[in-house]
Amino acid sequence: MIPNLVQALAVGVLVGAGVTLLLERSLTRVLLGVIMLGNGVNLLILLGGRSGEPPIVGVTPEAAMSDPLPQAMVLTAIVITLGITAFLLAVAYRSWQLFGHDEVQDDLEDQRIMVLAERDEVTGADERVAGADDGPDPEQVPGPAGPFTRPDPAAPGGPGPVPSDGQPPAGPHRRPGGAR
């Protein structure tokens, strides 16, 4: 089977729309993006196979058989996409229950990097001569980059201490000690 232009455009539209939706912050749109991207890739895999008669040995001549491998790969991909869809639906539903929306928010590390980037733009650090060895690299984020660091109120923009109990820091949806 030779893929025609309509089939190739359908693959391109599905993959393009899926990737665009994956880049959104709403989990519902991410879910739709995963589904569209999966369908586009499945169609691409099917277009790569040879079409023909059913691949049943003894009934169909070997030269006229279709290639069963792309069909098996697509069936496997459908099952995997169904599992990912169920997981993303559960995450979006839980987010809706906890926060009243399904948008992914910036974490503390992202906010810290944005503040450092704004401070870097204000000081004009990008206008320095490249290769001049006049101190630390302004693009590097100072401090430890552990999973439980947070800005210290005593030092604006500085990393906070890592809790000694190993629990994540208390936030609006967590109580101290990890209890919900």
XYZ file of N, CA and C in Angstrom:
540
model
N 0.840 -1.180 0.000
C 0.000 0.000 0.000
C 0.883 1.240 0.000
N 0.654 2.127 -0.909
C 1.406 3.368 -0.994
C 0.588 4.449 -0.287
N 1.140 5.049 0.758
C 0.383 6.100 1.456
C 0.148 7.283 0.529
N -1.081 7.761 0.517
C -1.364 8.914 -0.320
C -1.248 10.192 0.504
N -1.436 11.311 -0.140
C -1.248 12.605 0.501
C -2.244 12.836 1.625
N -3.483 12.390 1.476
C -4.508 12.593 2.504
C -4.120 11.853 3.787
N -3.628 10.632 3.649
C -3.223 9.878 4.835
C -2.010 10.519 5.510
N -1.055 10.974 4.737
C 0.123 11.636 5.297
C -0.268 12.937 5.996
N -1.187 13.696 5.399
C -1.666 14.924 6.044
C -2.427 14.615 7.333
N -3.198 13.532 7.337
C -3.920 13.148 8.555
C -2.940 12.824 9.680
N -1.866 12.110 9.353
C -0.836 11.812 10.360
C -0.214 13.116 10.860
N 0.142 14.008 9.943
C 0.761 15.278 10.321
C -0.137 16.135 11.197
N -1.415 16.208 10.847
C -2.358 17.017 11.636
C -2.542 16.411 13.031
N -2.719 15.096 13.110
C -2.906 14.454 14.411
C -1.680 14.618 15.303
N -0.491 14.389 14.762
C 0.732 14.518 15.558
C 0.968 15.980 15.933
N 0.782 16.901 14.996
C 0.979 18.327 15.287
C 0.020 18.846 16.341
N -1.254 18.503 16.205
C -2.242 18.934 17.202
C -1.968 18.280 18.554
N -1.552 17.012 18.539
C -1.250 16.326 19.786
C -0.073 16.952 20.525
N 0.982 17.273 19.806
C 2.145 17.903 20.437
C 1.785 19.290 20.958
N 1.005 20.042 20.193
C 0.581 21.369 20.642
C -0.226 21.273 21.932
N -1.142 20.323 22.010
C -1.941 20.163 23.219
C -1.108 19.645 24.394
N -0.086 18.853 24.124
C 0.781 18.368 25.202
C 1.528 19.504 25.896
N 1.755 20.603 25.204
C 2.509 21.716 25.767
C 1.654 22.659 26.614
N 0.369 22.382 26.742
C -0.522 23.216 27.545
C -0.366 22.889 29.025
N -0.897 23.755 29.884
C -0.809 23.550 31.323
C -2.034 22.834 31.889
N -3.099 22.750 31.146
C -4.303 22.074 31.599
C -4.168 20.570 31.366
N -4.451 19.786 32.402
C -4.316 18.331 32.278
C -5.332 17.752 31.296
N -6.484 18.396 31.144
C -7.471 17.926 30.173
C -6.914 18.054 28.759
N -6.262 19.152 28.476
C -5.661 19.341 27.148
C -4.478 18.406 26.938
N -3.710 18.165 27.995
C -2.610 17.207 27.896
C -3.165 15.825 27.575
N -4.259 15.457 28.218
C -4.898 14.165 27.950
C -5.339 14.068 26.492
N -5.988 15.101 25.985
C -6.402 15.096 24.581
C -5.187 15.050 23.647
N -4.102 15.729 24.038
C -2.878 15.691 23.243
C -2.275 14.299 23.178
N -2.276 13.583 24.312
C -1.753 12.210 24.327
C -2.591 11.321 23.420
N -3.899 11.482 23.478
C -4.791 10.655 22.648
C -4.559 10.944 21.163
N -4.497 12.237 20.799
C -4.303 12.581 19.386
C -2.926 12.154 18.890
N -1.902 12.345 19.708
C -0.564 11.929 19.312
C -0.503 10.414 19.150
N -1.127 9.684 20.061
C -1.159 8.227 19.948
C -1.859 7.758 18.693
N -2.989 8.391 18.362
C -3.709 8.015 17.143
C -2.897 8.348 15.888
N -2.202 9.482 15.899
C -1.370 9.835 14.749
C -0.222 8.850 14.544
N 0.420 8.451 15.633
C 1.523 7.495 15.523
C 0.996 6.120 15.099
N -0.176 5.725 15.627
C -0.770 4.452 15.212
C -1.061 4.437 13.714
N -1.595 5.533 13.210
C -1.870 5.619 11.776
C -0.569 5.574 10.972
N 0.468 6.220 11.476
C 1.765 6.190 10.796
C 2.322 4.764 10.749
N 2.202 4.034 11.846
C 2.687 2.650 11.868
C 1.906 1.795 10.874
N 0.596 1.975 10.840
C -0.213 1.198 9.898
C 0.118 1.517 8.452
N 0.428 2.776 8.172
C 0.772 3.152 6.800
C 2.108 2.557 6.372
N 2.949 2.180 7.328
C 4.250 1.604 7.002
C 4.177 0.143 6.612
N 3.067 -0.518 6.892
C 2.947 -1.941 6.574
C 2.481 -2.182 5.158
N 2.597 -3.437 4.732
C 2.168 -3.832 3.397
C 0.719 -4.309 3.475
N -0.122 -3.823 2.578
C -1.524 -4.255 2.569
C -1.675 -5.490 1.689
N -2.737 -6.198 1.909
C -2.976 -7.396 1.105
C -4.054 -8.250 1.735
N -3.988 -9.520 1.470
C -4.961 -10.482 1.994
C -4.653 -10.780 3.464
N -5.598 -11.413 4.165
C -5.343 -11.777 5.564
C -4.130 -12.698 5.680
N -3.272 -12.473 6.675
C -2.049 -13.286 6.789
C -2.306 -14.635 7.471
N -3.012 -15.510 6.776
C -3.315 -16.844 7.296
C -2.587 -17.852 6.411
N -1.671 -18.586 7.026
C -0.866 -19.550 6.281
C -1.772 -20.683 5.802
N -1.624 -21.051 4.527
C -2.406 -22.132 3.952
C -3.655 -21.646 3.231
N -4.139 -20.453 3.563
C -5.334 -19.907 2.922
C -4.948 -18.872 1.872
N -3.950 -18.057 2.195
C -3.530 -16.969 1.320
C -2.117 -17.251 0.818
N -1.849 -17.004 -0.471
C -0.475 -17.152 -0.956
C 0.451 -16.165 -0.232
N 1.678 -16.593 -0.014
C 2.606 -15.793 0.782
C 2.885 -14.419 0.175
N 2.922 -14.303 -1.121
C 3.200 -13.022 -1.773
C 2.045 -12.042 -1.632
N 0.817 -12.536 -1.407
C -0.349 -11.662 -1.311
C -0.711 -11.310 0.129
N 0.024 -11.861 1.111
C -0.297 -11.601 2.523
C 0.066 -10.179 2.935
N -0.731 -9.637 3.841
C -0.390 -8.337 4.425
C 0.611 -8.561 5.558
N 1.253 -7.490 5.961
C 2.253 -7.573 7.026
C 1.538 -7.494 8.373
N 1.594 -8.547 9.205
C 0.872 -8.522 10.473
C 1.586 -7.750 11.580
N 2.863 -7.460 11.423
C 3.611 -6.791 12.483
C 3.076 -5.390 12.804
N 2.813 -4.515 11.823
C 2.261 -3.201 12.172
C 0.910 -3.304 12.886
N 0.100 -4.281 12.501
C -1.194 -4.439 13.163
C -1.007 -4.832 14.625
N -0.069 -5.732 14.887
C 0.200 -6.148 16.264
C 0.785 -4.990 17.079
N 1.657 -4.209 16.455
C 2.239 -3.061 17.162
C 1.177 -2.023 17.492
N 0.245 -1.787 16.585
C -0.820 -0.815 16.834
C -1.748 -1.307 17.935
N -2.070 -2.601 17.947
C -2.904 -3.129 19.027
C -2.226 -2.947 20.383
N -0.924 -3.186 20.446
C -0.185 -2.968 21.682
C -0.179 -1.492 22.059
N 0.012 -0.612 21.089
C 0.028 0.825 21.351
C -1.338 1.315 21.827
N -2.409 0.727 21.329
C -3.744 1.113 21.776
C -3.927 0.774 23.253
N -3.461 -0.390 23.663
C -3.569 -0.784 25.071
C -2.731 0.141 25.950
N -1.535 0.485 25.522
C -0.682 1.381 26.298
C -1.311 2.769 26.383
N -1.848 3.273 25.278
C -2.503 4.575 25.285
C -3.717 4.572 26.198
N -4.450 3.473 26.233
C -5.598 3.377 27.136
C -5.148 3.461 28.591
N -4.053 2.809 28.940
C -3.535 2.881 30.304
C -3.081 4.280 30.671
N -2.375 4.954 29.765
C -1.926 6.320 30.020
C -3.121 7.256 30.139
N -4.145 7.043 29.309
C -5.351 7.859 29.373
C -6.046 7.693 30.718
N -6.163 6.468 31.194
C -6.796 6.226 32.498
C -6.001 6.904 33.611
N -4.670 6.823 33.549
C -3.843 7.460 34.567
C -4.006 8.978 34.541
N -3.950 9.590 33.359
C -4.098 11.042 33.263
C -5.487 11.495 33.683
N -6.519 10.697 33.388
C -7.853 11.027 33.867
C -7.910 11.025 35.389
N -7.275 10.044 36.017
C -7.253 9.984 37.475
C -6.498 11.173 38.065
N -5.368 11.556 37.451
C -4.599 12.701 37.941
C -5.395 13.992 37.773
N -6.057 14.170 36.629
C -6.850 15.378 36.401
C -8.032 15.440 37.367
N -8.669 14.311 37.621
C -9.798 14.286 38.562
C -9.328 14.616 39.971
N -8.188 14.071 40.370
C -7.661 14.354 41.709
C -7.271 15.822 41.827
N -6.688 16.373 40.793
C -6.350 17.789 40.793
C -7.603 18.648 40.894
N -8.655 18.251 40.207
C -9.920 18.982 40.264
C -10.504 18.908 41.674
N -10.403 17.755 42.323
C -10.910 17.617 43.690
C -10.129 18.484 44.670
N -8.800 18.497 44.558
C -7.975 19.217 45.521
C -7.974 20.724 45.309
N -7.887 21.165 44.062
C -7.672 22.582 43.787
C -8.819 23.276 43.079
N -9.780 22.532 42.551
C -10.890 23.143 41.832
C -10.578 23.444 40.377
N -9.406 23.078 39.901
C -9.022 23.236 38.494
C -8.009 22.147 38.164
N -7.711 22.008 36.883
C -6.778 20.954 36.480
C -5.508 21.513 35.849
N -5.162 22.745 36.193
C -3.956 23.339 35.638
C -2.753 23.007 36.499
N -1.633 22.716 35.844
C -0.393 22.429 36.542
C 0.255 23.766 36.892
N 0.549 23.959 38.167
C 1.129 25.212 38.630
C 2.644 25.129 38.627
N 3.300 26.288 38.625
C 4.755 26.334 38.743
C 5.147 25.847 40.129
N 6.224 25.097 40.209
C 6.709 24.700 41.522
C 7.666 25.767 42.048
N 8.119 25.598 43.281
C 8.962 26.616 43.910
C 10.273 26.817 43.160
N 10.830 25.756 42.622
C 12.095 25.881 41.894
C 11.907 26.699 40.618
N 10.786 26.498 39.906
C 10.510 27.297 38.713
C 10.373 28.772 39.069
N 9.674 29.068 40.165
C 9.501 30.460 40.581
C 10.847 31.081 40.957
N 11.702 30.312 41.630
C 13.019 30.805 42.014
C 13.865 31.117 40.785
N 13.798 30.256 39.776
C 14.559 30.484 38.547
C 14.042 31.724 37.819
N 12.714 31.918 37.817
C 12.156 33.117 37.176
C 12.621 34.385 37.877
N 12.658 34.378 39.224
C 13.125 35.543 39.970
C 14.587 35.818 39.654
N 15.412 34.769 39.621
C 16.828 34.960 39.283
C 17.003 35.469 37.856
N 16.186 34.996 36.936
C 16.271 35.465 35.549
C 15.871 36.930 35.446
N 14.830 37.325 36.180
C 14.431 38.738 36.159
C 15.516 39.609 36.768
N 16.130 39.152 37.857
C 17.206 39.902 38.503
C 18.391 40.013 37.544
N 18.662 38.965 36.776
C 19.745 38.976 35.810
C 19.467 39.972 34.699
N 18.212 40.077 34.260
C 17.852 41.032 33.215
C 17.967 42.459 33.713
N 17.634 42.700 34.972
C 17.700 44.045 35.524
C 19.140 44.516 35.627
N 20.046 43.647 36.028
C 21.440 44.047 36.191
C 22.182 44.147 34.867
N 21.614 43.620 33.800
C 22.267 43.687 32.502
C 23.445 42.743 32.396
N 23.367 41.592 33.053
C 24.483 40.646 33.042
C 24.711 40.050 31.658
N 23.724 40.103 30.788
C 23.885 39.545 29.446
C 24.763 40.416 28.559
N 25.001 41.662 28.951
C 25.757 42.581 28.116
C 27.264 42.481 28.348
N 27.688 41.615 29.265
C 29.112 41.465 29.519
C 29.800 40.787 28.346
N 31.091 40.968 28.266
C 31.887 40.386 27.200
C 32.031 38.887 27.460
N 31.766 38.095 26.448
C 31.912 36.652 26.585
C 33.384 36.307 26.740
N 33.673 35.402 27.653
C 35.035 34.957 27.856
C 35.770 35.735 28.938
N 35.191 36.836 29.417
C 35.839 37.589 30.494
C 35.649 36.818 31.788
N 36.737 36.511 32.449
C 36.678 35.721 33.672
C 36.614 36.668 34.860
N 35.415 37.212 35.110
C 35.279 38.173 36.198
C 34.356 37.661 37.307
N 34.229 36.373 37.460
C 33.423 35.868 38.560
C 32.591 34.675 38.141
N 31.648 34.311 39.008
C 30.816 33.147 38.703
C 29.880 33.407 37.520
N 29.487 32.348 36.889
C 28.605 32.420 35.734
C 27.219 32.881 36.184
N 26.679 33.982 35.631
C 25.370 34.472 36.074
C 24.220 33.547 35.666
N 24.450 32.627 34.731
C 23.392 31.717 34.296
C 23.186 30.566 35.264
N 24.157 30.326 36.158
C 24.063 29.215 37.090
C 23.208 29.605 38.287
N 22.374 28.673 38.724
C 21.520 28.896 39.884
C 22.314 28.513 41.123
N 22.488 29.452 42.073
C 23.277 29.115 43.256
C 22.491 28.241 44.226
N 23.203 27.543 45.092
C 22.577 26.771 46.158
C 22.338 25.338 45.760
N 21.989 24.531 46.770
C 21.709 23.116 46.487
C 20.423 22.975 45.704
N 20.374 21.990 44.852
C 19.184 21.767 44.021
C 18.516 20.475 44.434
N 18.243 20.329 45.705
C 17.592 19.123 46.206
C 16.095 19.179 45.986
N 15.406 18.053 46.195
C 13.972 18.025 45.927
C 13.153 18.806 46.945
N 13.714 19.077 48.149
C 12.922 19.751 49.179
C 13.506 21.102 49.551
N 14.162 21.781 48.615
C 14.668 23.117 48.916
C 13.573 24.126 48.655
N 13.607 25.193 49.428
C 12.650 26.283 49.242
C 13.327 27.578 49.631
N 12.815 28.696 49.133
C 13.442 29.976 49.476
C 13.369 30.226 50.978
N 14.482 30.705 51.547
C 14.554 31.015 52.962
C 14.040 32.428 53.161
N 13.092 32.651 54.088
C 12.572 34.008 54.297
C 13.652 34.978 54.759
N 14.691 34.494 55.438
C 15.741 35.380 55.925
C 16.646 35.850 54.790
N 16.790 35.042 53.745
C 17.641 35.412 52.614
C 16.791 35.422 51.354
N 16.414 36.612 50.866
C 15.546 36.663 49.676
C 16.190 35.990 48.483
N 15.460 35.051 47.904
C 15.937 34.361 46.717
C 16.886 33.221 47.007
N 17.301 33.050 48.248
C 18.244 31.990 48.587
C 17.523 30.688 48.865
N 18.219 29.577 48.762
C 17.571 28.289 49.018
C 17.326 28.103 50.506
N 16.262 27.437 50.839
C 15.932 27.168 52.229
C 16.566 25.882 52.690
N 16.446 25.612 53.976
C 17.044 24.380 54.505
C 16.254 23.157 54.081
N 16.946 22.045 54.001
C 16.299 20.774 53.703
C 15.754 20.228 55.014
N 14.453 19.875 55.080
C 13.908 19.353 56.336
C 14.642 18.094 56.757
N 14.926 17.988 58.070
C 15.687 16.858 58.574
C 14.859 15.591 58.651
N 13.511 15.711 58.676
C 12.685 14.507 58.788
C 12.456 13.835 57.445
N 12.915 14.426 56.346
C 12.772 13.818 55.036
C 11.403 14.024 54.412
N 10.491 14.719 55.098
C 9.153 14.967 54.573
C 9.179 16.208 53.697
N 8.296 16.268 52.695
C 8.234 17.479 51.876
C 7.744 18.653 52.713
N 8.088 19.874 52.326
C 7.659 21.031 53.104
C 6.146 21.143 53.125
N 5.636 21.682 54.223
C 4.191 21.857 54.382
C 3.711 22.926 53.414
N 2.633 22.664 52.747
C 2.066 23.613 51.798
C 0.583 23.750 52.054
N -0.152 24.376 51.138
C -1.579 24.591 51.360
C -2.382 23.300 51.397
N -1.893 22.225 50.770
C -2.649 20.980 50.749
C -1.985 19.890 51.577
N -0.929 20.224 52.334
C -0.243 19.244 53.164
C -0.148 19.775 54.581
N -0.284 18.888 55.520
C -0.095 19.248 56.915
C 1.286 18.780 57.338
N 1.853 19.412 58.371
C 3.175 18.968 58.840
C 3.118 17.480 59.234
N 4.177 16.780 58.925
C 4.261 15.362 59.247
C 3.778 14.464 58.134
N 3.336 15.045 57.009
C 2.920 14.250 55.869
C 1.473 13.821 55.904
N 0.698 14.134 56.960
C -0.711 13.743 57.023
C -1.538 14.629 56.116
N -2.604 14.074 55.609
C -3.477 14.859 54.726
C -4.743 15.230 55.425
